[in-house]
Amino acid sequence: MTPMRTERLILRNWEERDRELFHRINSDERVMEFFPFRRDRAAADAKMDEVRAWIDKDGYGFAAAEIAATGECIGFVGLSGTEDIDVLPAGTIEIGWRLAPEFWGKGYVTEASEAWLAYGFETLAVDEIVSFAVARNHRSTAVMKRLGMTADPTADFDHPGIPDSHSALRRHVLYRLSREDWQARKKAAG
């Protein structure tokens, strides 16, 4: 992928130097509060390799977010297909994120997500981008609202990848943003 620059961030593919951070955000109890698993180092390394290969192939994905001024990787923000979630229509593109806790509340996810929405609507020419989270994940749904996304309670779903042992995490809320709504919001802000 060609790295993207925002006011404070560089959005790029994963590099070898990011392995420790990638493991940390996939094993930290606060970051993974709404996930039924934690990745050990070997599993995190394998997942990072998988995500890096997807980004190499597709030109986008859950990309590393780096603070431009320091070169420090803080987590990921990006777009991804949802082929592994069979309750969503084929071709659905989601926007998602995961940051180390010390970077929460600083506007990084919103800033990076705005760049990814522009990429999705302008470069990929998708008609809609969705986001979803465990219903109790108010931090993530607050970001979705800041991005201009709208809740669609008729599309809320039980995530098929959540095991019975974690049934409290199964229900997910879905938010949508159409290209038309994104363009109108951009025009109004401009």
PDB file of N, CA, C and O in Angstrom, residues 52-128:
ATOM      1  N   ARG A  52      -0.425  -8.244   6.961  1.00  0.00           N
ATOM      2  CA  ARG A  52       0.539  -7.585   6.068  1.00  0.00           C
ATOM      3  C   ARG A  52       0.403  -8.127   4.641  1.00  0.00           C
ATOM      4  O   ARG A  52       0.443  -7.365   3.672  1.00  0.00           O
ATOM      5  N   ALA A  53       0.217  -9.432   4.503  1.00  0.00           N
ATOM      6  CA  ALA A  53       0.046 -10.036   3.172  1.00  0.00           C
ATOM      7  C   ALA A  53      -1.251  -9.557   2.520  1.00  0.00           C
ATOM      8  O   ALA A  53      -1.274  -9.287   1.309  1.00  0.00           O
ATOM      9  N   TRP A  54      -2.336  -9.441   3.296  1.00  0.00           N
ATOM     10  CA  TRP A  54      -3.600  -8.924   2.734  1.00  0.00           C
ATOM     11  C   TRP A  54      -3.410  -7.504   2.226  1.00  0.00           C
ATOM     12  O   TRP A  54      -3.890  -7.155   1.147  1.00  0.00           O
ATOM     13  N   ILE A  55      -2.715  -6.689   3.005  1.00  0.00           N
ATOM     14  CA  ILE A  55      -2.498  -5.300   2.597  1.00  0.00           C
ATOM     15  C   ILE A  55      -1.639  -5.254   1.335  1.00  0.00           C
ATOM     16  O   ILE A  55      -1.920  -4.483   0.410  1.00  0.00           O
ATOM     17  N   ASP A  56      -0.601  -6.091   1.266  1.00  0.00           N
ATOM     18  CA  ASP A  56       0.226  -6.158   0.057  1.00  0.00           C
ATOM     19  C   ASP A  56      -0.617  -6.537  -1.151  1.00  0.00           C
ATOM     20  O   ASP A  56      -0.450  -5.981  -2.242  1.00  0.00           O
ATOM     21  N   LYS A  57      -1.526  -7.467  -0.968  1.00  0.00           N
ATOM     22  CA  LYS A  57      -2.353  -7.972  -2.069  1.00  0.00           C
ATOM     23  C   LYS A  57      -3.423  -6.964  -2.482  1.00  0.00           C
ATOM     24  O   LYS A  57      -3.614  -6.684  -3.663  1.00  0.00           O
ATOM     25  N   ASP A  58      -4.155  -6.415  -1.489  1.00  0.00           N
ATOM     26  CA  ASP A  58      -5.323  -5.576  -1.775  1.00  0.00           C
ATOM     27  C   ASP A  58      -5.029  -4.079  -1.833  1.00  0.00           C
ATOM     28  O   ASP A  58      -5.829  -3.317  -2.366  1.00  0.00           O
ATOM     29  N   GLY A  59      -3.927  -3.649  -1.221  1.00  0.00           N
ATOM     30  CA  GLY A  59      -3.618  -2.225  -1.169  1.00  0.00           C
ATOM     31  C   GLY A  59      -4.246  -1.510   0.010  1.00  0.00           C
ATOM     32  O   GLY A  59      -4.075  -0.299   0.175  1.00  0.00           O
ATOM     33  N   TYR A  60      -4.988  -2.227   0.831  1.00  0.00           N
ATOM     34  CA  TYR A  60      -5.600  -1.664   2.030  1.00  0.00           C
ATOM     35  C   TYR A  60      -5.859  -2.794   3.019  1.00  0.00           C
ATOM     36  O   TYR A  60      -5.742  -3.970   2.674  1.00  0.00           O
ATOM     37  N   GLY A  61      -6.208  -2.425   4.228  1.00  0.00           N
ATOM     38  CA  GLY A  61      -6.486  -3.399   5.280  1.00  0.00           C
ATOM     39  C   GLY A  61      -6.373  -2.720   6.627  1.00  0.00           C
ATOM     40  O   GLY A  61      -6.378  -1.489   6.720  1.00  0.00           O
ATOM     41  N   PHE A  62      -6.271  -3.514   7.678  1.00  0.00           N
ATOM     42  CA  PHE A  62      -6.082  -2.966   9.025  1.00  0.00           C
ATOM     43  C   PHE A  62      -4.614  -2.568   9.157  1.00  0.00           C
ATOM     44  O   PHE A  62      -3.772  -3.331   9.614  1.00  0.00           O
ATOM     45  N   ALA A  63      -4.329  -1.355   8.722  1.00  0.00           N
ATOM     46  CA  ALA A  63      -2.956  -0.874   8.571  1.00  0.00           C
ATOM     47  C   ALA A  63      -2.417  -0.252   9.853  1.00  0.00           C
ATOM     48  O   ALA A  63      -3.166   0.273  10.679  1.00  0.00           O
ATOM     49  N   ALA A  64      -1.112  -0.297   9.978  1.00  0.00           N
ATOM     50  CA  ALA A  64      -0.432   0.320  11.110  1.00  0.00           C
ATOM     51  C   ALA A  64      -0.656   1.827  11.087  1.00  0.00           C
ATOM     52  O   ALA A  64      -0.639   2.457  10.035  1.00  0.00           O
ATOM     53  N   ALA A  65      -0.878   2.378  12.278  1.00  0.00           N
ATOM     54  CA  ALA A  65      -0.987   3.827  12.456  1.00  0.00           C
ATOM     55  C   ALA A  65       0.236   4.268  13.246  1.00  0.00           C
ATOM     56  O   ALA A  65       0.497   3.761  14.339  1.00  0.00           O
ATOM     57  N   GLU A  66       0.983   5.185  12.671  1.00  0.00           N
ATOM     58  CA  GLU A  66       2.241   5.646  13.256  1.00  0.00           C
ATOM     59  C   GLU A  66       2.157   7.151  13.492  1.00  0.00           C
ATOM     60  O   GLU A  66       1.664   7.889  12.636  1.00  0.00           O
ATOM     61  N   ILE A  67       2.631   7.603  14.636  1.00  0.00           N
ATOM     62  CA  ILE A  67       2.698   9.037  14.893  1.00  0.00           C
ATOM     63  C   ILE A  67       3.819   9.605  14.018  1.00  0.00           C
ATOM     64  O   ILE A  67       4.980   9.194  14.126  1.00  0.00           O
ATOM     65  N   ALA A  68       3.459  10.516  13.141  1.00  0.00           N
ATOM     66  CA  ALA A  68       4.421  11.039  12.167  1.00  0.00           C
ATOM     67  C   ALA A  68       5.616  11.710  12.840  1.00  0.00           C
ATOM     68  O   ALA A  68       6.749  11.562  12.384  1.00  0.00           O
ATOM     69  N   ALA A  69       5.386  12.424  13.919  1.00  0.00           N
ATOM     70  CA  ALA A  69       6.461  13.183  14.563  1.00  0.00           C
ATOM     71  C   ALA A  69       7.488  12.307  15.260  1.00  0.00           C
ATOM     72  O   ALA A  69       8.654  12.686  15.385  1.00  0.00           O
ATOM     73  N   THR A  70       7.070  11.095  15.693  1.00  0.00           N
ATOM     74  CA  THR A  70       7.978  10.252  16.482  1.00  0.00           C
ATOM     75  C   THR A  70       8.314   8.910  15.834  1.00  0.00           C
ATOM     76  O   THR A  70       9.251   8.242  16.252  1.00  0.00           O
ATOM     77  N   GLY A  71       7.506   8.493  14.844  1.00  0.00           N
ATOM     78  CA  GLY A  71       7.704   7.183  14.233  1.00  0.00           C
ATOM     79  C   GLY A  71       7.159   6.043  15.076  1.00  0.00           C
ATOM     80  O   GLY A  71       7.358   4.876  14.743  1.00  0.00           O
ATOM     81  N   GLU A  72       6.457   6.366  16.159  1.00  0.00           N
ATOM     82  CA  GLU A  72       5.935   5.342  17.061  1.00  0.00           C
ATOM     83  C   GLU A  72       4.630   4.757  16.525  1.00  0.00           C
ATOM     84  O   GLU A  72       3.692   5.490  16.222  1.00  0.00           O
ATOM     85  N   CYS A  73       4.577   3.436  16.412  1.00  0.00           N
ATOM     86  CA  CYS A  73       3.358   2.757  15.995  1.00  0.00           C
ATOM     87  C   CYS A  73       2.426   2.684  17.204  1.00  0.00           C
ATOM     88  O   CYS A  73       2.840   2.304  18.297  1.00  0.00           O
ATOM     89  N   ILE A  74       1.156   3.054  17.003  1.00  0.00           N
ATOM     90  CA  ILE A  74       0.203   3.119  18.112  1.00  0.00           C
ATOM     91  C   ILE A  74      -0.921   2.085  18.012  1.00  0.00           C
ATOM     92  O   ILE A  74      -1.694   1.933  18.941  1.00  0.00           O
ATOM     93  N   GLY A  75      -1.026   1.402  16.889  1.00  0.00           N
ATOM     94  CA  GLY A  75      -2.099   0.424  16.693  1.00  0.00           C
ATOM     95  C   GLY A  75      -2.462   0.354  15.227  1.00  0.00           C
ATOM     96  O   GLY A  75      -1.628   0.606  14.364  1.00  0.00           O
ATOM     97  N   PHE A  76      -3.726   0.017  14.968  1.00  0.00           N
ATOM     98  CA  PHE A  76      -4.161  -0.030  13.574  1.00  0.00           C
ATOM     99  C   PHE A  76      -5.499   0.643  13.378  1.00  0.00           C
ATOM    100  O   PHE A  76      -6.315   0.726  14.286  1.00  0.00           O
ATOM    101  N   VAL A  77      -5.694   1.119  12.152  1.00  0.00           N
ATOM    102  CA  VAL A  77      -6.967   1.644  11.669  1.00  0.00           C
ATOM    103  C   VAL A  77      -7.005   1.276  10.194  1.00  0.00           C
ATOM    104  O   VAL A  77      -5.994   1.386   9.502  1.00  0.00           O
ATOM    105  N   GLY A  78      -8.149   0.834   9.708  1.00  0.00           N
ATOM    106  CA  GLY A  78      -8.205   0.515   8.292  1.00  0.00           C
ATOM    107  C   GLY A  78      -9.528  -0.066   7.846  1.00  0.00           C
ATOM    108  O   GLY A  78     -10.483  -0.157   8.616  1.00  0.00           O
ATOM    109  N   LEU A  79      -9.543  -0.439   6.597  1.00  0.00           N
ATOM    110  CA  LEU A  79     -10.703  -1.052   5.958  1.00  0.00           C
ATOM    111  C   LEU A  79     -10.430  -2.523   5.723  1.00  0.00           C
ATOM    112  O   LEU A  79      -9.284  -2.914   5.487  1.00  0.00           O
ATOM    113  N   SER A  80     -11.492  -3.311   5.756  1.00  0.00           N
ATOM    114  CA  SER A  80     -11.344  -4.742   5.511  1.00  0.00           C
ATOM    115  C   SER A  80     -12.642  -5.308   4.964  1.00  0.00           C
ATOM    116  O   SER A  80     -13.726  -4.809   5.282  1.00  0.00           O
ATOM    117  N   GLY A  81     -12.508  -6.356   4.184  1.00  0.00           N
ATOM    118  CA  GLY A  81     -13.676  -7.109   3.773  1.00  0.00           C
ATOM    119  C   GLY A  81     -14.199  -7.908   4.956  1.00  0.00           C
ATOM    120  O   GLY A  81     -13.500  -8.108   5.951  1.00  0.00           O
ATOM    121  N   THR A  82     -15.425  -8.377   4.847  1.00  0.00           N
ATOM    122  CA  THR A  82     -16.049  -9.106   5.957  1.00  0.00           C
ATOM    123  C   THR A  82     -16.457 -10.518   5.537  1.00  0.00           C
ATOM    124  O   THR A  82     -17.447 -11.052   6.028  1.00  0.00           O
ATOM    125  N   GLU A  83     -15.674 -11.103   4.656  1.00  0.00           N
ATOM    126  CA  GLU A  83     -16.030 -12.420   4.121  1.00  0.00           C
ATOM    127  C   GLU A  83     -16.182 -13.481   5.201  1.00  0.00           C
ATOM    128  O   GLU A  83     -16.931 -14.444   5.030  1.00  0.00           O
ATOM    129  N   ASP A  84     -15.493 -13.328   6.319  1.00  0.00           N
ATOM    130  CA  ASP A  84     -15.557 -14.328   7.379  1.00  0.00           C
ATOM    131  C   ASP A  84     -16.779 -14.165   8.277  1.00  0.00           C
ATOM    132  O   ASP A  84     -16.974 -14.947   9.201  1.00  0.00           O
ATOM    133  N   ILE A  85     -17.625 -13.178   8.001  1.00  0.00           N
ATOM    134  CA  ILE A  85     -18.838 -12.962   8.794  1.00  0.00           C
ATOM    135  C   ILE A  85     -20.023 -13.180   7.866  1.00  0.00           C
ATOM    136  O   ILE A  85     -20.489 -12.269   7.185  1.00  0.00           O
ATOM    137  N   ASP A  86     -20.515 -14.406   7.851  1.00  0.00           N
ATOM    138  CA  ASP A  86     -21.512 -14.794   6.849  1.00  0.00           C
ATOM    139  C   ASP A  86     -22.877 -14.137   7.028  1.00  0.00           C
ATOM    140  O   ASP A  86     -23.714 -14.215   6.139  1.00  0.00           O
ATOM    141  N   VAL A  87     -23.114 -13.441   8.135  1.00  0.00           N
ATOM    142  CA  VAL A  87     -24.396 -12.764   8.300  1.00  0.00           C
ATOM    143  C   VAL A  87     -24.417 -11.401   7.600  1.00  0.00           C
ATOM    144  O   VAL A  87     -25.473 -10.784   7.489  1.00  0.00           O
ATOM    145  N   LEU A  88     -23.264 -10.947   7.114  1.00  0.00           N
ATOM    146  CA  LEU A  88     -23.192  -9.689   6.369  1.00  0.00           C
ATOM    147  C   LEU A  88     -23.167  -9.987   4.874  1.00  0.00           C
ATOM    148  O   LEU A  88     -22.592 -10.988   4.446  1.00  0.00           O
ATOM    149  N   PRO A  89     -23.770  -9.127   4.071  1.00  0.00           N
ATOM    150  CA  PRO A  89     -23.798  -9.362   2.626  1.00  0.00           C
ATOM    151  C   PRO A  89     -22.391  -9.437   2.030  1.00  0.00           C
ATOM    152  O   PRO A  89     -21.470  -8.744   2.481  1.00  0.00           O
ATOM    153  N   ALA A  90     -22.233 -10.261   1.016  1.00  0.00           N
ATOM    154  CA  ALA A  90     -20.954 -10.378   0.315  1.00  0.00           C
ATOM    155  C   ALA A  90     -20.533  -9.004  -0.189  1.00  0.00           C
ATOM    156  O   ALA A  90     -21.358  -8.217  -0.650  1.00  0.00           O
ATOM    157  N   GLY A  91     -19.248  -8.714  -0.086  1.00  0.00           N
ATOM    158  CA  GLY A  91     -18.716  -7.445  -0.558  1.00  0.00           C
ATOM    159  C   GLY A  91     -18.769  -6.315   0.464  1.00  0.00           C
ATOM    160  O   GLY A  91     -18.321  -5.207   0.173  1.00  0.00           O
ATOM    161  N   THR A  92     -19.297  -6.581   1.654  1.00  0.00           N
ATOM    162  CA  THR A  92     -19.361  -5.548   2.686  1.00  0.00           C
ATOM    163  C   THR A  92     -17.948  -5.159   3.120  1.00  0.00           C
ATOM    164  O   THR A  92     -17.102  -6.020   3.348  1.00  0.00           O
ATOM    165  N   ILE A  93     -17.714  -3.862   3.212  1.00  0.00           N
ATOM    166  CA  ILE A  93     -16.425  -3.325   3.675  1.00  0.00           C
ATOM    167  C   ILE A  93     -16.646  -2.681   5.043  1.00  0.00           C
ATOM    168  O   ILE A  93     -17.559  -1.870   5.218  1.00  0.00           O
ATOM    169  N   GLU A  94     -15.799  -3.053   5.985  1.00  0.00           N
ATOM    170  CA  GLU A  94     -15.888  -2.462   7.322  1.00  0.00           C
ATOM    171  C   GLU A  94     -14.692  -1.573   7.585  1.00  0.00           C
ATOM    172  O   GLU A  94     -13.623  -1.736   6.992  1.00  0.00           O
ATOM    173  N   ILE A  95     -14.885  -0.626   8.490  1.00  0.00           N
ATOM    174  CA  ILE A  95     -13.779   0.156   9.020  1.00  0.00           C
ATOM    175  C   ILE A  95     -13.614  -0.262  10.475  1.00  0.00           C
ATOM    176  O   ILE A  95     -14.607  -0.442  11.194  1.00  0.00           O
ATOM    177  N   GLY A  96     -12.353  -0.471  10.872  1.00  0.00           N
ATOM    178  CA  GLY A  96     -12.097  -0.925  12.231  1.00  0.00           C
ATOM    179  C   GLY A  96     -10.784  -0.378  12.753  1.00  0.00           C
ATOM    180  O   GLY A  96      -9.974   0.167  11.992  1.00  0.00           O
ATOM    181  N   TRP A  97     -10.573  -0.543  14.054  1.00  0.00           N
ATOM    182  CA  TRP A  97      -9.407   0.034  14.709  1.00  0.00           C
ATOM    183  C   TRP A  97      -9.099  -0.718  15.996  1.00  0.00           C
ATOM    184  O   TRP A  97      -9.952  -1.387  16.572  1.00  0.00           O
ATOM    185  N   ARG A  98      -7.867  -0.540  16.427  1.00  0.00           N
ATOM    186  CA  ARG A  98      -7.398  -1.073  17.711  1.00  0.00           C
ATOM    187  C   ARG A  98      -6.117  -0.325  18.056  1.00  0.00           C
ATOM    188  O   ARG A  98      -5.146  -0.399  17.313  1.00  0.00           O
ATOM    189  N   LEU A  99      -6.137   0.426  19.160  1.00  0.00           N
ATOM    190  CA  LEU A  99      -4.967   1.195  19.589  1.00  0.00           C
ATOM    191  C   LEU A  99      -4.521   0.753  20.975  1.00  0.00           C
ATOM    192  O   LEU A  99      -5.332   0.314  21.785  1.00  0.00           O
ATOM    193  N   ALA A 100      -3.247   0.949  21.266  1.00  0.00           N
ATOM    194  CA  ALA A 100      -2.742   0.754  22.618  1.00  0.00           C
ATOM    195  C   ALA A 100      -3.420   1.786  23.521  1.00  0.00           C
ATOM    196  O   ALA A 100      -3.668   2.923  23.104  1.00  0.00           O
ATOM    197  N   PRO A 101      -3.753   1.405  24.761  1.00  0.00           N
ATOM    198  CA  PRO A 101      -4.554   2.274  25.634  1.00  0.00           C
ATOM    199  C   PRO A 101      -3.982   3.676  25.875  1.00  0.00           C
ATOM    200  O   PRO A 101      -4.744   4.626  26.032  1.00  0.00           O
ATOM    201  N   GLU A 102      -2.674   3.809  25.898  1.00  0.00           N
ATOM    202  CA  GLU A 102      -2.112   5.137  26.171  1.00  0.00           C
ATOM    203  C   GLU A 102      -2.389   6.134  25.049  1.00  0.00           C
ATOM    204  O   GLU A 102      -2.170   7.340  25.200  1.00  0.00           O
ATOM    205  N   PHE A 103      -2.920   5.650  23.925  1.00  0.00           N
ATOM    206  CA  PHE A 103      -3.244   6.532  22.808  1.00  0.00           C
ATOM    207  C   PHE A 103      -4.743   6.762  22.653  1.00  0.00           C
ATOM    208  O   PHE A 103      -5.170   7.443  21.725  1.00  0.00           O
ATOM    209  N   TRP A 104      -5.538   6.203  23.552  1.00  0.00           N
ATOM    210  CA  TRP A 104      -6.989   6.420  23.515  1.00  0.00           C
ATOM    211  C   TRP A 104      -7.306   7.865  23.885  1.00  0.00           C
ATOM    212  O   TRP A 104      -6.571   8.518  24.621  1.00  0.00           O
ATOM    213  N   GLY A 105      -8.419   8.342  23.364  1.00  0.00           N
ATOM    214  CA  GLY A 105      -8.924   9.652  23.758  1.00  0.00           C
ATOM    215  C   GLY A 105      -8.169  10.836  23.186  1.00  0.00           C
ATOM    216  O   GLY A 105      -8.346  11.966  23.646  1.00  0.00           O
ATOM    217  N   LYS A 106      -7.346  10.609  22.189  1.00  0.00           N
ATOM    218  CA  LYS A 106      -6.558  11.695  21.594  1.00  0.00           C
ATOM    219  C   LYS A 106      -7.018  12.040  20.172  1.00  0.00           C
ATOM    220  O   LYS A 106      -6.404  12.855  19.498  1.00  0.00           O
ATOM    221  N   GLY A 107      -8.077  11.380  19.705  1.00  0.00           N
ATOM    222  CA  GLY A 107      -8.601  11.663  18.372  1.00  0.00           C
ATOM    223  C   GLY A 107      -7.885  10.956  17.238  1.00  0.00           C
ATOM    224  O   GLY A 107      -8.189  11.190  16.069  1.00  0.00           O
ATOM    225  N   TYR A 108      -6.940  10.070  17.557  1.00  0.00           N
ATOM    226  CA  TYR A 108      -6.197   9.388  16.502  1.00  0.00           C
ATOM    227  C   TYR A 108      -7.085   8.494  15.635  1.00  0.00           C
ATOM    228  O   TYR A 108      -6.937   8.459  14.411  1.00  0.00           O
ATOM    229  N   VAL A 109      -7.990   7.746  16.262  1.00  0.00           N
ATOM    230  CA  VAL A 109      -8.844   6.835  15.484  1.00  0.00           C
ATOM    231  C   VAL A 109      -9.742   7.627  14.541  1.00  0.00           C
ATOM    232  O   VAL A 109      -9.871   7.295  13.359  1.00  0.00           O
ATOM    233  N   THR A 110     -10.336   8.698  15.035  1.00  0.00           N
ATOM    234  CA  THR A 110     -11.202   9.509  14.180  1.00  0.00           C
ATOM    235  C   THR A 110     -10.415  10.104  13.027  1.00  0.00           C
ATOM    236  O   THR A 110     -10.849  10.062  11.870  1.00  0.00           O
ATOM    237  N   GLU A 111      -9.245  10.635  13.317  1.00  0.00           N
ATOM    238  CA  GLU A 111      -8.393  11.247  12.286  1.00  0.00           C
ATOM    239  C   GLU A 111      -8.022  10.223  11.206  1.00  0.00           C
ATOM    240  O   GLU A 111      -8.149  10.491  10.004  1.00  0.00           O
ATOM    241  N   ALA A 112      -7.558   9.059  11.629  1.00  0.00           N
ATOM    242  CA  ALA A 112      -7.168   8.022  10.665  1.00  0.00           C
ATOM    243  C   ALA A 112      -8.380   7.487   9.914  1.00  0.00           C
ATOM    244  O   ALA A 112      -8.313   7.235   8.705  1.00  0.00           O
ATOM    245  N   SER A 113      -9.494   7.336  10.615  1.00  0.00           N
ATOM    246  CA  SER A 113     -10.702   6.813   9.974  1.00  0.00           C
ATOM    247  C   SER A 113     -11.213   7.738   8.890  1.00  0.00           C
ATOM    248  O   SER A 113     -11.703   7.283   7.850  1.00  0.00           O
ATOM    249  N   GLU A 114     -11.099   9.043   9.112  1.00  0.00           N
ATOM    250  CA  GLU A 114     -11.522   9.992   8.070  1.00  0.00           C
ATOM    251  C   GLU A 114     -10.718   9.761   6.785  1.00  0.00           C
ATOM    252  O   GLU A 114     -11.267   9.796   5.685  1.00  0.00           O
ATOM    253  N   ALA A 115      -9.422   9.512   6.920  1.00  0.00           N
ATOM    254  CA  ALA A 115      -8.595   9.238   5.739  1.00  0.00           C
ATOM    255  C   ALA A 115      -9.020   7.937   5.073  1.00  0.00           C
ATOM    256  O   ALA A 115      -9.080   7.847   3.837  1.00  0.00           O
ATOM    257  N   TRP A 116      -9.326   6.924   5.881  1.00  0.00           N
ATOM    258  CA  TRP A 116      -9.750   5.650   5.315  1.00  0.00           C
ATOM    259  C   TRP A 116     -11.132   5.730   4.667  1.00  0.00           C
ATOM    260  O   TRP A 116     -11.375   5.074   3.644  1.00  0.00           O
ATOM    261  N   LEU A 117     -12.029   6.542   5.221  1.00  0.00           N
ATOM    262  CA  LEU A 117     -13.335   6.719   4.578  1.00  0.00           C
ATOM    263  C   LEU A 117     -13.150   7.370   3.211  1.00  0.00           C
ATOM    264  O   LEU A 117     -13.767   6.938   2.228  1.00  0.00           O
ATOM    265  N   ALA A 118     -12.298   8.374   3.132  1.00  0.00           N
ATOM    266  CA  ALA A 118     -12.022   9.014   1.841  1.00  0.00           C
ATOM    267  C   ALA A 118     -11.457   7.992   0.853  1.00  0.00           C
ATOM    268  O   ALA A 118     -11.870   7.949  -0.313  1.00  0.00           O
ATOM    269  N   TYR A 119     -10.543   7.158   1.320  1.00  0.00           N
ATOM    270  CA  TYR A 119      -9.967   6.130   0.456  1.00  0.00           C
ATOM    271  C   TYR A 119     -11.051   5.167  -0.026  1.00  0.00           C
ATOM    272  O   TYR A 119     -11.124   4.824  -1.213  1.00  0.00           O
ATOM    273  N   GLY A 120     -11.892   4.730   0.880  1.00  0.00           N
ATOM    274  CA  GLY A 120     -12.947   3.779   0.516  1.00  0.00           C
ATOM    275  C   GLY A 120     -13.939   4.346  -0.476  1.00  0.00           C
ATOM    276  O   GLY A 120     -14.298   3.686  -1.456  1.00  0.00           O
ATOM    277  N   PHE A 121     -14.369   5.571  -0.239  1.00  0.00           N
ATOM    278  CA  PHE A 121     -15.383   6.159  -1.112  1.00  0.00           C
ATOM    279  C   PHE A 121     -14.803   6.724  -2.404  1.00  0.00           C
ATOM    280  O   PHE A 121     -15.435   6.636  -3.452  1.00  0.00           O
ATOM    281  N   GLU A 122     -13.594   7.273  -2.358  1.00  0.00           N
ATOM    282  CA  GLU A 122     -13.021   7.894  -3.550  1.00  0.00           C
ATOM    283  C   GLU A 122     -12.175   6.934  -4.377  1.00  0.00           C
ATOM    284  O   GLU A 122     -12.287   6.909  -5.600  1.00  0.00           O
ATOM    285  N   THR A 123     -11.322   6.151  -3.735  1.00  0.00           N
ATOM    286  CA  THR A 123     -10.416   5.270  -4.469  1.00  0.00           C
ATOM    287  C   THR A 123     -11.057   3.919  -4.768  1.00  0.00           C
ATOM    288  O   THR A 123     -11.019   3.454  -5.912  1.00  0.00           O
ATOM    289  N   LEU A 124     -11.640   3.303  -3.747  1.00  0.00           N
ATOM    290  CA  LEU A 124     -12.289   2.003  -3.955  1.00  0.00           C
ATOM    291  C   LEU A 124     -13.686   2.139  -4.553  1.00  0.00           C
ATOM    292  O   LEU A 124     -14.227   1.165  -5.064  1.00  0.00           O
ATOM    293  N   ALA A 125     -14.256   3.331  -4.470  1.00  0.00           N
ATOM    294  CA  ALA A 125     -15.588   3.633  -5.003  1.00  0.00           C
ATOM    295  C   ALA A 125     -16.668   2.716  -4.432  1.00  0.00           C
ATOM    296  O   ALA A 125     -17.582   2.306  -5.144  1.00  0.00           O
ATOM    297  N   VAL A 126     -16.569   2.399  -3.143  1.00  0.00           N
ATOM    298  CA  VAL A 126     -17.626   1.603  -2.516  1.00  0.00           C
ATOM    299  C   VAL A 126     -18.814   2.502  -2.234  1.00  0.00           C
ATOM    300  O   VAL A 126     -18.687   3.726  -2.077  1.00  0.00           O
ATOM    301  N   ASP A 127     -19.995   1.911  -2.183  1.00  0.00           N
ATOM    302  CA  ASP A 127     -21.217   2.674  -1.925  1.00  0.00           C
ATOM    303  C   ASP A 127     -21.473   2.867  -0.443  1.00  0.00           C
ATOM    304  O   ASP A 127     -22.189   3.784  -0.046  1.00  0.00           O
ATOM    305  N   GLU A 128     -20.901   1.964   0.379  1.00  0.00           N
ATOM    306  CA  GLU A 128     -21.173   2.009   1.804  1.00  0.00           C
ATOM    307  C   GLU A 128     -20.012   1.390   2.574  1.00  0.00           C
ATOM    308  O   GLU A 128     -19.372   0.462   2.101  1.00  0.00           O
TER     309      GLU A 128
END
